[in-house]
Short mmCIF file of C-alpha atoms and ligand atoms in Angstrom, two decimals:
data_model
loop_
_atom_site.label_atom_id
_atom_site.label_comp_id
_atom_site.label_asym_id
_atom_site.label_seq_id
_atom_site.Cartn_x
_atom_site.Cartn_y
_atom_site.Cartn_z
CA MET A 239 0.00 0.00 0.00
CA THR A 240 1.25 3.51 -0.80
CA LYS A 241 2.63 5.30 2.24
CA THR A 242 2.17 9.01 2.92
CA ALA A 243 4.57 11.53 4.49
CA ILE A 244 4.41 15.21 5.41
CA ILE A 245 7.78 16.99 5.12
CA THR A 246 8.28 20.58 6.29
CA GLY A 247 11.03 22.65 4.67
CA ALA A 248 10.95 20.51 1.54
CA SER A 249 11.83 23.17 -1.06
CA ARG A 250 15.63 22.86 -0.70
CA GLY A 251 18.43 21.33 1.36
CA LEU A 252 17.81 18.20 3.41
CA GLY A 253 14.00 18.36 3.13
CA LEU A 254 14.15 18.39 -0.67
CA ALA A 255 16.72 15.58 -0.75
CA LEU A 256 14.59 13.40 1.55
CA ALA A 257 11.49 14.15 -0.54
CA ARG A 258 13.37 12.92 -3.62
CA SER A 259 14.40 9.69 -1.84
CA LEU A 260 10.87 9.00 -0.61
CA ALA A 261 9.28 9.83 -3.98
CA ALA A 262 11.69 7.46 -5.72
CA ALA A 263 10.50 4.73 -3.34
CA GLY A 264 6.85 5.41 -4.25
CA TRP A 265 5.75 7.48 -1.26
CA ASN A 266 2.86 9.93 -1.53
CA LEU A 267 4.14 13.31 -0.28
CA VAL A 268 2.61 16.46 1.22
CA LEU A 269 5.30 19.16 1.16
CA THR A 270 5.55 22.61 2.68
CA ALA A 271 7.82 25.68 2.82
CA ARG A 272 7.12 29.42 2.68
CA GLY A 273 8.40 30.13 -0.84
CA ALA A 274 5.57 28.96 -3.09
CA ASP A 275 7.45 29.02 -6.42
CA ASP A 276 10.29 26.75 -5.29
CA LEU A 277 7.90 24.42 -3.47
CA GLU A 278 5.58 24.09 -6.45
CA ARG A 279 8.54 23.34 -8.73
CA VAL A 280 9.60 20.53 -6.37
CA ALA A 281 6.06 19.17 -6.10
CA ALA A 282 5.73 19.10 -9.90
CA GLU A 283 9.06 17.24 -10.18
CA LEU A 284 8.02 14.63 -7.61
CA GLY A 285 4.28 14.34 -8.28
CA ALA A 286 3.71 15.60 -4.73
CA THR A 287 1.16 17.92 -3.11
CA ALA A 288 2.52 21.41 -2.39
CA ILE A 289 0.95 23.42 0.43
CA PRO A 290 2.99 26.61 0.78
CA GLY A 291 2.96 28.42 4.12
CA ASP A 292 4.78 29.20 7.32
CA VAL A 293 5.01 26.50 9.99
CA THR A 294 4.38 29.14 12.65
CA ASP A 295 0.86 29.64 11.22
CA ARG A 296 -1.47 27.24 13.09
CA GLU A 297 -4.12 27.34 10.34
CA HIS A 298 -1.46 26.30 7.85
CA LEU A 299 -0.55 23.31 10.02
CA GLN A 300 -4.22 22.28 10.14
CA ARG A 301 -4.32 22.44 6.32
CA LEU A 302 -1.29 20.13 6.19
CA ALA A 303 -2.93 17.66 8.55
CA ARG A 304 -6.18 17.69 6.55
CA ALA A 305 -4.23 16.97 3.35
CA ALA A 306 -2.94 13.70 4.85
CA PRO A 307 -5.84 11.97 6.64
CA GLU A 308 -3.87 8.72 6.32
CA LEU A 309 -0.33 9.43 7.45
CA ASP A 310 2.66 7.15 7.97
CA LEU A 311 5.44 9.70 8.51
CA LEU A 312 5.82 13.27 9.75
CA VAL A 313 9.19 14.97 9.18
CA ASN A 314 9.67 18.21 11.13
CA ASN A 315 12.62 19.55 9.15
CA ALA A 316 11.91 23.28 8.59
CA SER A 317 13.99 25.40 10.89
CA ASP A 318 15.11 28.96 11.56
CA LEU A 319 18.80 29.76 12.10
CA GLY A 320 18.02 33.08 13.79
CA VAL A 321 20.08 36.24 13.69
CA THR A 322 23.23 36.27 11.55
CA PRO A 323 26.09 36.80 12.14
CA LEU A 324 25.37 34.44 15.05
CA PRO A 325 25.38 36.66 18.17
CA PRO A 326 26.70 35.68 21.62
CA LEU A 327 24.00 35.06 24.23
CA ALA A 328 25.05 38.18 26.16
CA GLY A 329 23.47 40.30 23.45
CA TYR A 330 21.04 37.86 21.85
CA PRO A 331 17.97 39.84 20.64
CA LEU A 332 15.13 38.39 22.69
CA GLU A 333 12.42 38.94 20.10
CA ALA A 334 14.51 36.95 17.59
CA PHE A 335 14.87 34.20 20.22
CA ARG A 336 11.07 34.05 20.62
CA VAL A 337 10.72 33.59 16.84
CA LEU A 338 13.34 30.82 16.93
CA LEU A 339 11.45 28.99 19.69
CA GLU A 340 8.18 29.36 17.80
CA THR A 341 9.61 28.00 14.53
CA ASN A 342 11.94 25.30 15.86
CA VAL A 343 10.01 23.99 18.88
CA THR A 344 6.39 25.15 19.10
CA ALA A 345 5.60 24.60 15.40
CA PRO A 346 6.91 20.99 15.34
CA LEU A 347 4.87 20.23 18.48
CA ALA A 348 1.77 21.86 16.99
CA LEU A 349 2.12 19.79 13.81
CA ILE A 350 2.64 16.63 15.88
CA GLN A 351 -0.56 17.41 17.79
CA ALA A 352 -2.48 18.05 14.55
CA THR A 353 -1.33 14.79 12.95
CA LEU A 354 -1.28 12.45 15.99
CA PRO A 355 -4.70 10.85 15.33
CA ALA A 356 -3.63 9.81 11.81
CA LEU A 357 -0.15 8.74 12.94
CA ARG A 358 -1.59 6.65 15.80
CA ALA A 359 -4.06 4.96 13.43
CA ALA A 360 -1.18 3.99 11.12
CA GLY A 361 1.33 3.12 13.85
CA GLY A 362 3.46 5.72 12.08
CA SER A 363 6.74 7.56 12.58
CA ILE A 364 7.94 11.05 13.48
CA VAL A 365 11.34 12.48 12.52
CA ASN A 366 12.39 15.69 14.28
CA ILE A 367 15.54 17.17 12.73
CA THR A 368 17.84 18.56 15.43
CA SER A 369 21.55 19.43 15.41
CA ASP A 370 24.84 18.83 17.18
CA ALA A 371 24.33 22.43 18.37
CA ALA A 372 21.71 20.95 20.75
CA THR A 373 24.56 19.73 22.96
CA GLY A 374 27.79 21.39 21.75
CA ALA A 375 28.95 24.64 23.40
CA TYR A 376 29.59 26.42 20.09
CA GLU A 377 29.99 30.17 20.53
CA GLY A 378 27.21 32.07 18.77
CA TRP A 379 25.03 28.98 18.39
CA GLY A 380 23.33 29.34 21.82
CA GLY A 381 19.96 30.62 20.59
CA TYR A 382 19.53 28.09 17.79
CA GLY A 383 21.15 25.31 19.87
CA ALA A 384 18.79 25.88 22.80
CA THR A 385 15.79 25.39 20.50
CA LYS A 386 17.28 22.16 19.14
CA ALA A 387 17.93 20.93 22.71
CA ALA A 388 14.27 21.62 23.50
CA LEU A 389 13.19 19.71 20.38
CA GLU A 390 15.36 16.74 21.42
CA GLN A 391 13.84 16.54 24.91
CA LEU A 392 10.34 17.04 23.53
CA SER A 393 11.00 14.07 21.22
CA ASN A 394 12.44 12.01 24.06
CA VAL A 395 9.33 12.44 26.22
CA LEU A 396 7.02 11.96 23.22
CA SER A 397 8.67 8.61 22.50
CA ALA A 398 7.79 7.48 26.05
CA GLU A 399 4.24 8.82 25.85
CA GLU A 400 3.51 7.32 22.41
CA PRO A 401 4.92 3.76 22.47
CA GLY A 402 2.80 2.85 19.42
CA LEU A 403 4.81 5.27 17.27
CA ARG A 404 8.44 5.51 16.26
CA VAL A 405 9.94 8.88 17.23
CA TRP A 406 13.49 9.70 16.14
CA TRP A 407 15.34 12.93 16.89
CA VAL A 408 17.94 13.16 14.22
CA ASP A 409 21.23 15.10 14.03
CA PRO A 410 21.99 15.21 10.29
CA GLY A 411 25.53 16.60 10.72
CA GLU A 412 26.93 19.47 8.67
CA MET A 413 25.52 19.73 5.13
CA ASN A 414 26.20 22.07 2.24
CA THR A 415 22.89 23.96 2.33
CA ARG A 416 21.73 27.57 2.44
CA MET A 417 21.36 27.39 6.21
CA LEU A 418 25.00 26.41 6.77
CA ALA A 419 26.18 28.95 4.18
CA ASP A 420 24.22 31.67 6.02
CA ALA A 421 25.95 30.64 9.25
CA VAL A 422 29.56 30.06 8.20
CA GLY A 423 29.84 31.39 4.64
CA ALA A 424 29.54 29.63 1.30
CA ASP A 425 33.20 28.56 1.08
CA GLU A 426 33.20 26.71 4.42
CA ALA A 427 29.75 25.24 3.73
CA ALA A 428 30.98 23.84 0.41
CA ALA A 429 33.23 21.45 2.35
CA ALA A 430 30.26 19.93 4.22
CA ALA A 431 28.31 16.83 3.19
CA ASP A 432 25.97 16.72 0.22
CA PRO A 433 22.41 16.73 1.64
CA ALA A 434 21.49 14.03 -0.91
CA LYS A 435 23.98 11.67 0.78
CA VAL A 436 22.59 12.47 4.23
CA ALA A 437 19.05 11.97 2.92
CA THR A 438 19.97 8.44 1.83
CA ALA A 439 20.89 7.62 5.45
CA LEU A 440 17.68 9.29 6.64
CA TYR A 441 15.64 7.27 4.15
CA ASP A 442 17.27 4.08 5.46
CA LEU A 443 16.23 5.04 9.00
CA VAL A 444 12.63 5.69 7.99
CA ASP A 445 12.50 2.49 5.96
CA SER A 446 14.09 0.19 8.58
CA ARG A 447 12.12 1.67 11.53
CA PRO A 448 14.43 0.91 14.48
CA ALA A 449 13.25 1.67 18.03
CA SER A 450 12.57 5.28 18.95
CA GLY A 451 15.62 7.31 19.98
CA LYS A 452 18.36 9.74 19.04
CA VAL A 453 20.08 9.17 15.70
CA SER A 454 23.22 10.77 14.24
CA LEU A 455 23.48 10.47 10.46
CA GLN A 456 27.19 11.38 10.04
N1 NAP B 195 22.83 22.41 7.09
C1 NAP B 195 23.42 21.94 8.19
O1 NAP B 195 24.67 21.87 8.26
C2 NAP B 195 22.59 21.46 9.34
C3 NAP B 195 23.26 20.93 10.47
C4 NAP B 195 22.51 20.45 11.53
C5 NAP B 195 21.12 20.50 11.47
N2 NAP B 195 20.50 21.04 10.38
C6 NAP B 195 19.03 21.03 10.36
O2 NAP B 195 18.60 20.39 9.15
C7 NAP B 195 17.30 20.87 8.79
C8 NAP B 195 17.28 21.28 7.34
O3 NAP B 195 18.16 22.38 7.18
P1 NAP B 195 18.84 22.75 5.79
O4 NAP B 195 20.27 22.93 6.07
O5 NAP B 195 18.38 21.81 4.73
O6 NAP B 195 18.21 24.23 5.58
P2 NAP B 195 17.80 25.03 4.26
O7 NAP B 195 18.52 24.55 3.04
O8 NAP B 195 17.91 26.46 4.63
O9 NAP B 195 16.26 24.63 4.06
C9 NAP B 195 15.30 25.02 5.01
C10 NAP B 195 13.91 24.66 4.48
O10 NAP B 195 12.94 25.03 5.47
C11 NAP B 195 12.01 25.96 4.91
N3 NAP B 195 11.59 26.86 5.99
C12 NAP B 195 12.37 27.66 6.76
N4 NAP B 195 11.63 28.32 7.65
C13 NAP B 195 10.34 27.93 7.45
C14 NAP B 195 9.10 28.29 8.05
N5 NAP B 195 9.04 29.18 9.05
N6 NAP B 195 7.97 27.69 7.59
C15 NAP B 195 8.02 26.77 6.59
N7 NAP B 195 9.17 26.40 5.98
C16 NAP B 195 10.31 26.99 6.40
C17 NAP B 195 12.79 26.63 3.77
O11 NAP B 195 11.97 27.18 2.74
P3 NAP B 195 11.41 28.72 2.82
O12 NAP B 195 12.57 29.57 3.23
O13 NAP B 195 10.90 28.98 1.44
O14 NAP B 195 10.32 28.69 3.84
C18 NAP B 195 13.54 25.42 3.21
O15 NAP B 195 12.67 24.62 2.43
C19 NAP B 195 16.99 22.01 9.77
O16 NAP B 195 16.18 21.52 10.82
C20 NAP B 195 18.36 22.38 10.31
O17 NAP B 195 18.27 22.99 11.59
C21 NAP B 195 21.20 21.52 9.31
#
């Protein structure tokens, strides 16, 4: 039977690469990102459903959930890097930190809540994309890293509360994407892994469905 996944942040980077892997394996996909043109181009390429919007918009998340009444996999991949150049915590702009928390923690939880009935019915899976910045003391990465630490613990507790599901919180490692280029510059980012290679490892995780837990892909 055809399986269905929702992927946030699927217009480029890791989300796009995972969408390509899942589409090649015959999955039915519901994809989102804010930029409608890029997302619709991807959806046309993959025969997927594009629902453009911002993950911080609760109505948008309800639209995503309604588009996948039968759901096997939710991938919370969309994420905000925050202020660049990455500021030390001593001067971190607090309004920007609130936006980070909303995008990287509250929105994934809201989409989990909206899709839980369908995921429970299917005995499905949730992937929450985190980062080594969740635990590493990297200067400048405190705002973003704190949100990823929160997403990891949220996933950890969710895995205990929902034993019928698989819940993985996944550190993809450094990848050559726009987010990394925005953080460290294009030259340094170019030395990082190809997101397509990382997506292959992520596809293997989703396909093999090991027990819930933390996963590092590199
Ligand atoms: N790249 C790395 O080295 C690295 C390392 C560790 C962890 N990660 C994590 O890996 C994941 C993927 O990152 P990436 O490097 O692939 O980033 P990316 O290339 O910048 O892609 C981010 C995707 O998310 C979408 N997006 C961003 N904010 C959104 C919002 N508020 N609502 C809806 N969609 C939104 C973007 O499209 P729009 O801008 O059009 O909305 C885009 O499709 C993230 O969770 C990131 O934290 C990345």
